[in-house]
Amino acid sequence: MRFVGPRALIDLAALGHNLEVARRHAPRSRLWAVIKADAYGHGMEQAAAALAAADGFAVARVEEALRLRAAGVEHPILVLNGALSAEETAAAWEARLNLAVHQAAQADWLAALPRSAAVADHPLRVWLKVDTGMHRLGLEPAEVPRLQARLADCPVVAPDPGLMTHLANADEPTDPLSALQCQRLRALARPGQALNIGNSAGILACPATRADGVRPGIMLYGGSPFGDRGAAALDLRPVMTLKTQVSATHVYRAGERIGYGGTFVCPEDTPVGVAATGYGDGYPRHAPTGTPVLVKGQRVTLIGRVSMDSITLDLRPCPEARPGDEVILWGPALPVEEIAQAAGTISYDLLCGVSPRVRRETVHRPEPS
Ligand SMILES: *Cc1c(COP(=O)(O)O)cnc(C)c1O
């Protein structure tokens, strides 16, 4: 039986294309494709398969990395937030993960791993995560030499750990902080030490961040990290189309109020459509009246409050719409950035927030010519 309702169509060819765009911008960097948070809501395992040309994958947590290993992924996998217990550290070594180390306790857990013959076989690769200005996770630059010496004494740790840092404001290309953050990291590096810096915004707009390693995330999914430049201008192809159907249509008289709280008042006799999606699917509850939606390819607007399973639409531009007609909530024809902006958030939040109730379906779209 074929159910109807919201679907997230995932264009795997677009993932591959966007990886090539990252490669073009940073041709000398190893690309660590960031597929944390279920590949920003796109499905981690299938994203890994579609991004097999990446040099490695990056996830936030050990648990996510182990899920990739269980799926048979053999690429290097970097855990951006590092292990958060001795047990996770041991599991990370067994699974041959790369670990970020951003606090001394993580070095203690590495030092406590049993010295066994197997260790020499596959030493664990560490990236010292340095706080160069983000002030979230990271070692103070002054702590780096001491921790580096400490790790050099750990039999489990591969020699010459890399240095990584995360950019706080790379989405504002004119902010001098990004270049300063790169400078601070480079000042700590020993000759030949691998540096890992750029996120999507850095890769696209700040050459200094294109180090030995870079970590593209949102750009792989066809999202623009910039407030003032859309994905198309960056040659990025949106990977996800969130779509559903019209489930009912009505005509309401002038003065009638629509939905919870009756926040929208029909200004005249108004054809109103109900579409089968809501915040229970991850459509943002804060999307206000006026947020664009496509019905049969035509732009209409959301009216009234978003509820758990439904949204209501002003069908005046498209009065012929009927139950079963296609509704696009975001996708190549309606940038997710536009919906995010209307809802007071960012595309990352919307993509990650598509709930498990929404079935992911892969599509194979021909390359646009
Ligand atoms: C999530 C994340 C990235 C990817 O950032 P985008 O803006 O999505 O490219 C890179 N590095 C770290 C440390 C991250 O946490």
Short mmCIF file of C-alpha atoms and ligand atoms in Angstrom, two decimals, residues 32 34 36 40 58-60 80-81 129 136 164-167 196-203 214-221 225 348, ligand 1:
data_model
loop_
_atom_site.label_atom_id
_atom_site.label_comp_id
_atom_site.label_asym_id
_atom_site.label_seq_id
_atom_site.Cartn_x
_atom_site.Cartn_y
_atom_site.Cartn_z
CA TRP A 32 36.30 15.48 5.67
CA VAL A 34 30.59 16.30 7.80
CA LYS A 36 26.79 14.37 11.79
CA TYR A 40 21.92 17.08 8.52
CA ALA A 58 33.37 13.77 10.33
CA VAL A 59 30.67 13.29 12.95
CA ALA A 60 30.09 14.90 16.34
CA LEU A 80 34.67 16.34 16.14
CA ASN A 81 33.68 16.55 19.80
CA LYS A 129 41.22 20.94 18.94
CA ARG A 136 33.08 26.70 22.75
CA MET A 164 42.20 21.61 14.28
CA THR A 165 40.11 24.65 15.05
CA HIS A 166 36.56 25.76 14.36
CA LEU A 167 35.67 29.14 12.86
CA ASN A 196 42.34 21.10 9.78
CA ILE A 197 40.32 24.33 9.60
CA GLY A 198 37.66 25.31 7.07
CA ASN A 199 33.93 24.71 7.41
CA SER A 200 31.64 25.38 4.43
CA ALA A 201 31.79 29.16 4.78
CA GLY A 202 35.58 29.10 5.14
CA ILE A 203 36.02 26.80 2.12
CA VAL A 214 38.71 21.02 5.69
CA ARG A 215 35.28 20.02 6.99
CA PRO A 216 32.44 20.90 4.62
CA GLY A 217 28.96 20.39 6.08
CA ILE A 218 25.99 22.48 4.96
CA MET A 219 27.41 23.07 1.46
CA LEU A 220 27.30 19.31 0.76
CA TYR A 221 23.55 19.40 1.29
CA PRO A 225 26.16 29.27 4.78
CA TYR A 348 20.78 23.78 9.29
C1 LIG B 1 29.37 20.98 12.08
C2 LIG B 1 30.79 21.30 11.98
C3 LIG B 1 31.38 21.59 10.73
C4 LIG B 1 30.59 21.78 9.46
O1 LIG B 1 30.09 23.12 9.42
P1 LIG B 1 29.25 23.69 8.16
O2 LIG B 1 28.98 25.10 8.52
O3 LIG B 1 28.00 22.87 8.11
O4 LIG B 1 30.10 23.50 6.98
C5 LIG B 1 32.75 21.73 10.69
N1 LIG B 1 33.50 21.62 11.81
C6 LIG B 1 32.96 21.39 13.02
C7 LIG B 1 33.85 21.30 14.21
C8 LIG B 1 31.60 21.24 13.15
O5 LIG B 1 31.08 21.02 14.36
#
